[in-house]
mmCIF file of C-alpha atoms in Angstrom:
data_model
loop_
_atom_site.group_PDB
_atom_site.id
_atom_site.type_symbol
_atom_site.label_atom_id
_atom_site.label_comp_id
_atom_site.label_asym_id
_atom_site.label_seq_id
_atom_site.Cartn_x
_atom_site.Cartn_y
_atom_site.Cartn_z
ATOM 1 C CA UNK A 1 216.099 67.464 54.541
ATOM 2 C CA UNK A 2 213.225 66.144 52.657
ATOM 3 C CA UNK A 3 209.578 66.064 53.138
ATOM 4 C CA UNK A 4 209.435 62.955 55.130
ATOM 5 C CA UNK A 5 211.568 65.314 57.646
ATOM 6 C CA UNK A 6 210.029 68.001 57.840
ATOM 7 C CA UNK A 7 207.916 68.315 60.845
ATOM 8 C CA UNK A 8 204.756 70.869 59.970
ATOM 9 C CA UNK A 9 202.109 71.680 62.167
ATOM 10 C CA UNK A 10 199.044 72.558 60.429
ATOM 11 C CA UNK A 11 196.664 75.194 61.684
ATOM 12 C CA UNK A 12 193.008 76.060 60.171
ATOM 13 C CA UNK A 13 189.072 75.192 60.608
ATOM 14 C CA UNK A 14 186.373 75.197 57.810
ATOM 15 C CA UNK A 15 186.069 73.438 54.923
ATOM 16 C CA UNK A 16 188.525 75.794 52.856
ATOM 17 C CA UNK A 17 191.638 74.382 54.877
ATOM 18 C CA UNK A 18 190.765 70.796 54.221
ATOM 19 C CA UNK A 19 192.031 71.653 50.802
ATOM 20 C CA UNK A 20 195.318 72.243 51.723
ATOM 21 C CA UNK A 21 195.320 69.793 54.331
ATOM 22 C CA UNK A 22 194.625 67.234 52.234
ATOM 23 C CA UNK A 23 197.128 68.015 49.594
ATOM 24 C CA UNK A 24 200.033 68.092 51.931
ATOM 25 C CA UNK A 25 198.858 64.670 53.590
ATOM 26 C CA UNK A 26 198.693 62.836 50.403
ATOM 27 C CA UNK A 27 201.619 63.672 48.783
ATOM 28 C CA UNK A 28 203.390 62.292 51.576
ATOM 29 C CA UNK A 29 204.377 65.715 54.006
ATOM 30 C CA UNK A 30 204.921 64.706 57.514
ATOM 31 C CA UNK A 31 202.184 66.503 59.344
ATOM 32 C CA UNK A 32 202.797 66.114 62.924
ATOM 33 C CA UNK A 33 199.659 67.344 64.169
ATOM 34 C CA UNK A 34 196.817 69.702 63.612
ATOM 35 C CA UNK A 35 195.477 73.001 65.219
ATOM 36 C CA UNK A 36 191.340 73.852 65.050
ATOM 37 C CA UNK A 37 189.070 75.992 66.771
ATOM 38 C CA UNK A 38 187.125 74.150 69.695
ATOM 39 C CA UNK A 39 184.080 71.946 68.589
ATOM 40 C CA UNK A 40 180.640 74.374 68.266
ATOM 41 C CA UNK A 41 177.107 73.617 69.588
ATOM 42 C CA UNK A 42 174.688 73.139 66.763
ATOM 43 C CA UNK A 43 171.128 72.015 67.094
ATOM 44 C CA UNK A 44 167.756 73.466 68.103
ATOM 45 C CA UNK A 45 169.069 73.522 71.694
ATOM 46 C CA UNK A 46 172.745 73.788 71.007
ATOM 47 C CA UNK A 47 173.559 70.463 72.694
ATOM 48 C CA UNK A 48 175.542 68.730 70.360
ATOM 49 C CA UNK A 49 178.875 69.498 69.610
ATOM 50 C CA UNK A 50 179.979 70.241 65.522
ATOM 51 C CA UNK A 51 183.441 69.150 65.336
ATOM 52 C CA UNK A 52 185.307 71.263 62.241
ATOM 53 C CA UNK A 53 185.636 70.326 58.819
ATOM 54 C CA UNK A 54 189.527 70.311 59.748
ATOM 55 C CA UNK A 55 189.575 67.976 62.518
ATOM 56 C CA UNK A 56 187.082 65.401 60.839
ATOM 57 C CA UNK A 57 189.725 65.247 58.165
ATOM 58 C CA UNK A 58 192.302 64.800 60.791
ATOM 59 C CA UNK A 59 190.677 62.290 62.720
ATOM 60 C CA UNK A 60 189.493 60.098 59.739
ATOM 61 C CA UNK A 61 193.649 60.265 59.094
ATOM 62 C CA UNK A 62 194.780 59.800 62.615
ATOM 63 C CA UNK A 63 196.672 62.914 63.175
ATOM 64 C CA UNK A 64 196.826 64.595 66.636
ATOM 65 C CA UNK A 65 194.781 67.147 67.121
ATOM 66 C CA UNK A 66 194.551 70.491 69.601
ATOM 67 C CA UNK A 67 192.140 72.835 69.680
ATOM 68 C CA UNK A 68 192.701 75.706 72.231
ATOM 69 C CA UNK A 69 190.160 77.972 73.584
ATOM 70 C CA UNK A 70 192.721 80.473 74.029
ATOM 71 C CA UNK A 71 196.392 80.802 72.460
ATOM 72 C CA UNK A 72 198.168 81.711 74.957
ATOM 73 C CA UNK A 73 197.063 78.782 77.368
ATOM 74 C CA UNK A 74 200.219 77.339 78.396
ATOM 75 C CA UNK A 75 198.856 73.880 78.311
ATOM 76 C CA UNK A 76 198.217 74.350 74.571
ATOM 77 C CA UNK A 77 201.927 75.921 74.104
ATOM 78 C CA UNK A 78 203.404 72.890 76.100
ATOM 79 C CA UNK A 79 201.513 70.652 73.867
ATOM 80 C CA UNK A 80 202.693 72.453 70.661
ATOM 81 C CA UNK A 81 206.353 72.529 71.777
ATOM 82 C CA UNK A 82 205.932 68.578 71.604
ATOM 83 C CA UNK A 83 205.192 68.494 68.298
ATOM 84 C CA UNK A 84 208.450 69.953 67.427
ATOM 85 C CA UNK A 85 207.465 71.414 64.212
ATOM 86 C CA UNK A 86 209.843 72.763 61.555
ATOM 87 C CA UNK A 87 207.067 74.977 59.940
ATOM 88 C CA UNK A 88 203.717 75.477 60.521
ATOM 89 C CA UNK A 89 200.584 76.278 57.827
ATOM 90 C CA UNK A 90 197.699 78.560 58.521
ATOM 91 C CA UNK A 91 194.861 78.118 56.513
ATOM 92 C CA UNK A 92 191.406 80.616 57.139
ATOM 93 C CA UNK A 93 192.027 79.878 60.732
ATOM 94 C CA UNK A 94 192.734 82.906 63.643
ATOM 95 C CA UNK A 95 195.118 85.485 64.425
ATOM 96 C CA UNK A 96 198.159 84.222 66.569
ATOM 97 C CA UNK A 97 200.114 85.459 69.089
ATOM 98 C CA UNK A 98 204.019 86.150 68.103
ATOM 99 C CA UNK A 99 204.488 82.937 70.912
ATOM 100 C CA UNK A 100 202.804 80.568 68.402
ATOM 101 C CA UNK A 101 204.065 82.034 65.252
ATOM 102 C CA UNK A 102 207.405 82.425 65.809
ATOM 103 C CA UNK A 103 207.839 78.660 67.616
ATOM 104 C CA UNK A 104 209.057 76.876 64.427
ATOM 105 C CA UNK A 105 212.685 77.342 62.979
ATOM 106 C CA UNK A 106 211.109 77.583 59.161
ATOM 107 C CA UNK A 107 208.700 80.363 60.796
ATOM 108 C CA UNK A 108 204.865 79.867 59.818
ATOM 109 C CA UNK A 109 203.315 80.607 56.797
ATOM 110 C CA UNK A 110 199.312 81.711 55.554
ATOM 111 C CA UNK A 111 197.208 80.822 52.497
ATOM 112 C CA UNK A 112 195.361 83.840 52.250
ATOM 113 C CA UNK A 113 192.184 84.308 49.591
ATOM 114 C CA UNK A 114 193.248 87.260 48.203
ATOM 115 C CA UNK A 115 196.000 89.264 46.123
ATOM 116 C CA UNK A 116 197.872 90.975 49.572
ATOM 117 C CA UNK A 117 198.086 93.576 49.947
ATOM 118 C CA UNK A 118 194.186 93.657 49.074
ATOM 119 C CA UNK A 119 191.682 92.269 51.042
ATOM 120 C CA UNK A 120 192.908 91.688 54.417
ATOM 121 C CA UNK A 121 191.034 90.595 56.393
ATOM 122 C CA UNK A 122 188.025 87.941 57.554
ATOM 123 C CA UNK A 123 185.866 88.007 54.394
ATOM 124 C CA UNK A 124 188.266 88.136 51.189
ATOM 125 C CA UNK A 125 185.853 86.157 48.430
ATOM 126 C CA UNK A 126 183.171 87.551 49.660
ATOM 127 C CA UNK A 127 184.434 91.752 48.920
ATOM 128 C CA UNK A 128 186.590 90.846 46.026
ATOM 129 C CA UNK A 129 183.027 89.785 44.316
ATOM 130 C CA UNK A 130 181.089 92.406 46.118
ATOM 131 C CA UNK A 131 183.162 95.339 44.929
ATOM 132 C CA UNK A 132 183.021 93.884 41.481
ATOM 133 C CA UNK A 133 186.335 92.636 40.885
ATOM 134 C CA UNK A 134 187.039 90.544 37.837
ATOM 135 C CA UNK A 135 190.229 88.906 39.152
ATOM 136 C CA UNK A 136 191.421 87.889 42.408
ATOM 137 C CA UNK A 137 193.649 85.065 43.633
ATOM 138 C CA UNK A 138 195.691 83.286 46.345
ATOM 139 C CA UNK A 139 198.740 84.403 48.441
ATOM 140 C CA UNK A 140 201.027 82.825 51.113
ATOM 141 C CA UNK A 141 203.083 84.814 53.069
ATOM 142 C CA UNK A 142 204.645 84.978 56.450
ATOM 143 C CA UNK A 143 202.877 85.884 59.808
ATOM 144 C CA UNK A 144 203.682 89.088 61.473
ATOM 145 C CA UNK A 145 202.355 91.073 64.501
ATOM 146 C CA UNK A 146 200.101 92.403 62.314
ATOM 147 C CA UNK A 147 196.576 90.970 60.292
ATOM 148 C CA UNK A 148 197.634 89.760 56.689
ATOM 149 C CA UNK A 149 200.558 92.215 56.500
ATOM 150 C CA UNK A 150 203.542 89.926 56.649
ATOM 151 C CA UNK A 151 206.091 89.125 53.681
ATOM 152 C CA UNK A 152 204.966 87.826 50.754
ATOM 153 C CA UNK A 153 206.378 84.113 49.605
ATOM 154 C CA UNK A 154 204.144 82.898 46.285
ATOM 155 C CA UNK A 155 200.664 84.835 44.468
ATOM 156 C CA UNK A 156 198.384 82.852 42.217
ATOM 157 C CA UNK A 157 195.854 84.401 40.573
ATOM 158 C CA UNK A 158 192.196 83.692 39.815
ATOM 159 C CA UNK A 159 189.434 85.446 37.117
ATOM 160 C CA UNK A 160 186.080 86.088 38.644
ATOM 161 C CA UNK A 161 183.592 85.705 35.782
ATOM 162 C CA UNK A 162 180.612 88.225 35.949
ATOM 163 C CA UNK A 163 178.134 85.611 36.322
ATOM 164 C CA UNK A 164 180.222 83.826 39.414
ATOM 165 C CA UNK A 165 179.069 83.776 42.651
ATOM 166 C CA UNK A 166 180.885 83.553 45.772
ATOM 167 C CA UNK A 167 180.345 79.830 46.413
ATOM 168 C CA UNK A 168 181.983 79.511 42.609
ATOM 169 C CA UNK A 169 185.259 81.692 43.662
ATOM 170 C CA UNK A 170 185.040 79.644 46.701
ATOM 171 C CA UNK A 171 185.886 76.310 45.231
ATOM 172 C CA UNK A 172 188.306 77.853 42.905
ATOM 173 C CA UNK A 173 190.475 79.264 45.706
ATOM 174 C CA UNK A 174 190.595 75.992 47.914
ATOM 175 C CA UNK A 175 192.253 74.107 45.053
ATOM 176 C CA UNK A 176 194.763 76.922 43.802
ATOM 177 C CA UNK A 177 195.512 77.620 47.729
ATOM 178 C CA UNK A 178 196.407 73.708 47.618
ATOM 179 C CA UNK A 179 198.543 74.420 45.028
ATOM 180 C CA UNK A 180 200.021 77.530 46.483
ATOM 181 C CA UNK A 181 200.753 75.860 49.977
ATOM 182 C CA UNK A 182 202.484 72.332 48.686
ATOM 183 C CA UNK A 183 204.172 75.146 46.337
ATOM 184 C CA UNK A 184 205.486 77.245 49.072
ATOM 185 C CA UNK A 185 206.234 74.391 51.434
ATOM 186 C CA UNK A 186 208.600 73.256 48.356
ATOM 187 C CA UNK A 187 210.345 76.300 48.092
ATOM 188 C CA UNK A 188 210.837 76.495 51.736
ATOM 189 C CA UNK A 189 212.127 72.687 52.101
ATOM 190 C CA UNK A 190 214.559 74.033 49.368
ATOM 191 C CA UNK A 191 215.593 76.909 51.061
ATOM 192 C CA UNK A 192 216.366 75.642 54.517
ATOM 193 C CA UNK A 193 214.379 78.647 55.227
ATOM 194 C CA UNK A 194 216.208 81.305 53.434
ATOM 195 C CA UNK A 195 213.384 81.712 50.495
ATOM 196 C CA UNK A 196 213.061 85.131 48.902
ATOM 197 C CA UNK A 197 209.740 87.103 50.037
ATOM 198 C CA UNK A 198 208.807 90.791 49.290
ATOM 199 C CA UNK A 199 207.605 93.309 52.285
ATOM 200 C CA UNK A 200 203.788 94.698 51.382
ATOM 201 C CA UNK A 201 205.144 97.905 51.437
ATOM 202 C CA UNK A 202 207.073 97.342 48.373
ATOM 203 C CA UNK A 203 203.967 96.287 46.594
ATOM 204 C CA UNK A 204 201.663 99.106 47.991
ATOM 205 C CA UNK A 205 204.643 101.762 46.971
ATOM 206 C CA UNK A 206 204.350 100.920 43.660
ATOM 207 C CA UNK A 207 200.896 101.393 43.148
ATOM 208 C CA UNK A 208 198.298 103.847 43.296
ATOM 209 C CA UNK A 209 195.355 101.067 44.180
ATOM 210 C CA UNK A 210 193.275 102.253 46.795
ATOM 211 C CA UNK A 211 193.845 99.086 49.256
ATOM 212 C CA UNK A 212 190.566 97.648 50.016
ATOM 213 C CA UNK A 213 189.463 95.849 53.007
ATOM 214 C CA UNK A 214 187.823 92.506 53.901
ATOM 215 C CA UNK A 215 186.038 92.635 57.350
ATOM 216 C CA UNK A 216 184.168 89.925 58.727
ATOM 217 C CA UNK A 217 180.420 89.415 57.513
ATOM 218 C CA UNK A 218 177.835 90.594 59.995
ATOM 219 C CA UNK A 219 173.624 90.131 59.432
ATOM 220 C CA UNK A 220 173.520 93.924 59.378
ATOM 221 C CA UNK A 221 176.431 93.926 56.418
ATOM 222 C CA UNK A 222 174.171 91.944 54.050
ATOM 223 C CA UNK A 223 171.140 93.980 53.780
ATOM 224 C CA UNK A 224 170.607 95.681 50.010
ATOM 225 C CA UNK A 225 170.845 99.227 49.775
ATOM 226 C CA UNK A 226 168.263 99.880 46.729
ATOM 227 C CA UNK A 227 170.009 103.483 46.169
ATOM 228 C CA UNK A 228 172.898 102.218 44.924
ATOM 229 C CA UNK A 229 173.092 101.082 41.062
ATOM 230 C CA UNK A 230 171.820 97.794 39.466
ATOM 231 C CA UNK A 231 175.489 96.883 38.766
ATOM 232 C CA UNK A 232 176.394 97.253 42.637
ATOM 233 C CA UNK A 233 173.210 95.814 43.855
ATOM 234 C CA UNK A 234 174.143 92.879 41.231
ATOM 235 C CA UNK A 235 177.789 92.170 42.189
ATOM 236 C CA UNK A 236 176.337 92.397 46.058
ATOM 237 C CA UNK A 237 173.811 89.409 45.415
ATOM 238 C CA UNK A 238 176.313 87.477 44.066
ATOM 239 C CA UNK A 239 178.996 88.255 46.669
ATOM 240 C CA UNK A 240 176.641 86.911 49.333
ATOM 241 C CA UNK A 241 175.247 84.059 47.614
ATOM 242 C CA UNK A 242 174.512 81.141 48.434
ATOM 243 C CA UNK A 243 175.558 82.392 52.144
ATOM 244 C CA UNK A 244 175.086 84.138 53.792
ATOM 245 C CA UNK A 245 172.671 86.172 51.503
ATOM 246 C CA UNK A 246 171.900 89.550 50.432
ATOM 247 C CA UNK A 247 168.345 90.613 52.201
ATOM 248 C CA UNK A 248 166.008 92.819 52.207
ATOM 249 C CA UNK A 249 162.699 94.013 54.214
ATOM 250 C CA UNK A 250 159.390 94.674 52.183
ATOM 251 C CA UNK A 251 157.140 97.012 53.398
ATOM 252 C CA UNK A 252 154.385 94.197 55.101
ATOM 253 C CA UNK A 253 157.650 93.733 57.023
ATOM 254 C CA UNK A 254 158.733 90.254 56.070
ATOM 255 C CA UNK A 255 162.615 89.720 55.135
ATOM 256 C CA UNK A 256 163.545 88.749 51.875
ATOM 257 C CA UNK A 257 166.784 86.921 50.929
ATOM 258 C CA UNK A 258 168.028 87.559 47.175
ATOM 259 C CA UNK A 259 170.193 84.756 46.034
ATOM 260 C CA UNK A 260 169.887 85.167 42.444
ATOM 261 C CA UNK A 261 169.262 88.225 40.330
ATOM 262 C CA UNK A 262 170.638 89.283 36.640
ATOM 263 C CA UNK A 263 171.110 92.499 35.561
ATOM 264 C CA UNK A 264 168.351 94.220 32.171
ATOM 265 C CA UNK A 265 169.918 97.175 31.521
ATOM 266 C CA UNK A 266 166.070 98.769 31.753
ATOM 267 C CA UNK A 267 166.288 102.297 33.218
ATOM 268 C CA UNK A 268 163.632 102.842 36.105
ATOM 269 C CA UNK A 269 161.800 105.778 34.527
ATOM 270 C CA UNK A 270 161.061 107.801 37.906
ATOM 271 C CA UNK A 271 160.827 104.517 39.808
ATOM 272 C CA UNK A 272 162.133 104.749 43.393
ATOM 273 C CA UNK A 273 164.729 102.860 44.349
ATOM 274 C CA UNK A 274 162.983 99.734 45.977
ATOM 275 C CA UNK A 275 159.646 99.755 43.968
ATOM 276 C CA UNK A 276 158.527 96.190 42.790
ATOM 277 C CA UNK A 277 157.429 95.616 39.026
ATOM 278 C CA UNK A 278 156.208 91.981 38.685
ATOM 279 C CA UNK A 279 155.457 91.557 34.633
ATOM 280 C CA UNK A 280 154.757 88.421 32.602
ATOM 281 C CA UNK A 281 156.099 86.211 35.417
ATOM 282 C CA UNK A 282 159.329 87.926 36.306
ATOM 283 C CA UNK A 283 159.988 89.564 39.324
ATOM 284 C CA UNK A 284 161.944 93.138 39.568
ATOM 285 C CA UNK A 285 163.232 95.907 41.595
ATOM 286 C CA UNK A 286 164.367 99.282 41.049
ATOM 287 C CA UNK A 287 167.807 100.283 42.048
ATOM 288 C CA UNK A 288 169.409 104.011 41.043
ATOM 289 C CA UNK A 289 169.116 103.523 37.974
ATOM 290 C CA UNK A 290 167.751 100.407 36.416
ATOM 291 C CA UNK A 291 165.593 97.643 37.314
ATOM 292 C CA UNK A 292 166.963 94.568 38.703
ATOM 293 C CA UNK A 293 165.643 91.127 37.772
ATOM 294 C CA UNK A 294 165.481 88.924 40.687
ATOM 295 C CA UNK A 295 165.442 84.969 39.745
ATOM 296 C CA UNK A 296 165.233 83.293 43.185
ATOM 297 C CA UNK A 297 164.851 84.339 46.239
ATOM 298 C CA UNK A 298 163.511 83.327 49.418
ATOM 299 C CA UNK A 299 160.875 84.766 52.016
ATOM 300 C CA UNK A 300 161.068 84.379 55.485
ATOM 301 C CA UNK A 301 160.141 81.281 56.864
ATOM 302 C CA UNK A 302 159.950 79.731 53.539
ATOM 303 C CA UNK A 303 162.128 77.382 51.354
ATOM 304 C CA UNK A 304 164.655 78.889 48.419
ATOM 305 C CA UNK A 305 162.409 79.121 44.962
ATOM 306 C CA UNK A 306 162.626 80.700 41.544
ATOM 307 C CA UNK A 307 160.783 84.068 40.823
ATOM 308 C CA UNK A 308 158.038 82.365 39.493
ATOM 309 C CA UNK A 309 156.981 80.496 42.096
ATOM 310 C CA UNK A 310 156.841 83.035 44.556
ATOM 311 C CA UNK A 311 154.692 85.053 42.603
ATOM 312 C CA UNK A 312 152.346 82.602 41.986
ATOM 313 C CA UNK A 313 151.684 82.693 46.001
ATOM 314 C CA UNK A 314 152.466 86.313 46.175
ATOM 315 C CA UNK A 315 149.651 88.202 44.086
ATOM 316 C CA UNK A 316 149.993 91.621 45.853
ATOM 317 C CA UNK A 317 153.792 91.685 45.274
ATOM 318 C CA UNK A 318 153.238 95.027 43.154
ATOM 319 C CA UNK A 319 151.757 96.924 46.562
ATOM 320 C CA UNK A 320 154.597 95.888 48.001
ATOM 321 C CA UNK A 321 158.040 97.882 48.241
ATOM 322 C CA UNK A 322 161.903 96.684 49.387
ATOM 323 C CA UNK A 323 163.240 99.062 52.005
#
């Protein structure tokens, strides 16, 4: 069979699944049809519908689209059986029941953001940077009854510069998980199915890595906990920015959101952990044990600036503390 033949179904939502949608369309794989979540309301009164980064691309390329409020509807099973697909691709889209993994003969494969067995879960870029990680990478593997624990097909890995942000490893990931997924497809297509993949457990057995989670990012997960070091307040910025953010509340009780910051290396010298030191047009707060420089930032109900700038409109910022 070649790739003409093969019938895949391909499953995912935001914009990091275009990637890999995109890849297999133009280099000529037979995508049959495309799973996405259900358009969203967006708007002041959450009237108009947001269709998904996914099915604009599919649309725009006239392949068939379903997007199923539940899995297990038996409409949306009908109408997948129809498709006869040969394998299908997951990309950052939601858990499935066995019924929808299992449906191809090939079996269906995931591009997840991530070295597995680290970081399963909703949130992969985001903890990799957050918990100061200076590589991470790309993985496809085979679903299982279980979240991000099935056999492992292909790895690619990544650096994560100091200086990088999330929306950095972001764009990084979506082309190597291109690469990965036309990669694995390839070696699939050549194995009639029978490709060689290694069980997690292999991989966790032979080392003595804590594994480390990714949950899903909540409001409440992204507020700045001043006790901890400058280096973990640091990596925590920049594994939140430019979104959601890291934020924090100041004492006249408006929120704070702190997209940019750089470490100085300056120790706090009794300083509490939250106390604000504004000096020769630079803005700072004090973590464990140094000061932070923060470089911009945003206050509530005001547009994203540099340090500067808010102080200029903030003269009382040195009354002020970050709980």
């Amino acid at each position: 069979m070649n790739k003409k033949d093969l019938r895949i179904v391909f499953m995912g939502t935001p914009e990091f699944a275009v990637g890999s949608l995109q890849r297999l369309v133009e280099n000529g794989y037979n995508v049959v049809g495309v799973v996405t979540q259900p358009d969203r309301p967006v708007g002041r009164h959450q009237n108009t519908l947001q269709p998904s980064e996914v099915k604009q691309y599919a649309v725009a390329h006239d392949i068939p689209v379903l997007q199923p409020v539940k899995m297990k509807d038996e409409t949306f099973l009908d109408q997948l059986r129809q498709w006869k697909a040969d394998l299908q691709v997951v990309v950052a889209f939601r858990m499935l029941p066995e019924v929808v993994w299992a449906m191809p003969r090939l079996g269906t494969f995931n591009v997840h953001a991530a070295l597995l067995p680290q970081y399963r879960g909703a949130a992969p870029i985001n903890w990799a940077v957050i918990n100061g990680e200076t590589e991470t990478g790309v993985t496809t593997f085979f679903l299982d009854k279980n979240i991000d624990t099935g056999r492992i097909i292909a790895q690619r890995h990544f650096p994560i510069p100091d200086d990088a942000n999330v929306e950095y490893v972001y764009d990084g990931l979506m082309k190597l998980g291109a690469d990965i997924c036309v990669e694995t497809v390839d070696k699939i297509l050549a194995s009639e199915g029978n490709i060689d993949s290694i069980d997690q457990s292999e991989l966790i057995g032979q080392s003595e890595a804590e594994l480390k989670p990714a949950p899903k990012i909540f409001k409440e997960t992204c507020q700045i906990k001043w006790d901890q070091t400058a280096k973990q307040v640091y990596d925590f910025v920049r594994g939140l920015s430019p979104y959601p953010c890291a934020w924090t509340t100041l004492s006249d009780g408006k929120t704070l959101k702190i997209i940019e910051s750089r470490k100085t290396g300056q120790p706090t010298n009794g300083s509490k952990p939250g106390d604000i030191r504004e000096e020769k047009g630079h803005l700072y707060i004090a973590c464990a044990d140094n000061w932070l420089e923060i470089t911009e930032l945003q206050l509530s109900g005001k547009k994203r600036m540099d340090a500067r700038s808010f102080l200029n409109g903030n003269h009382d910022i040195n009354s002020l503390t970050a709980l």
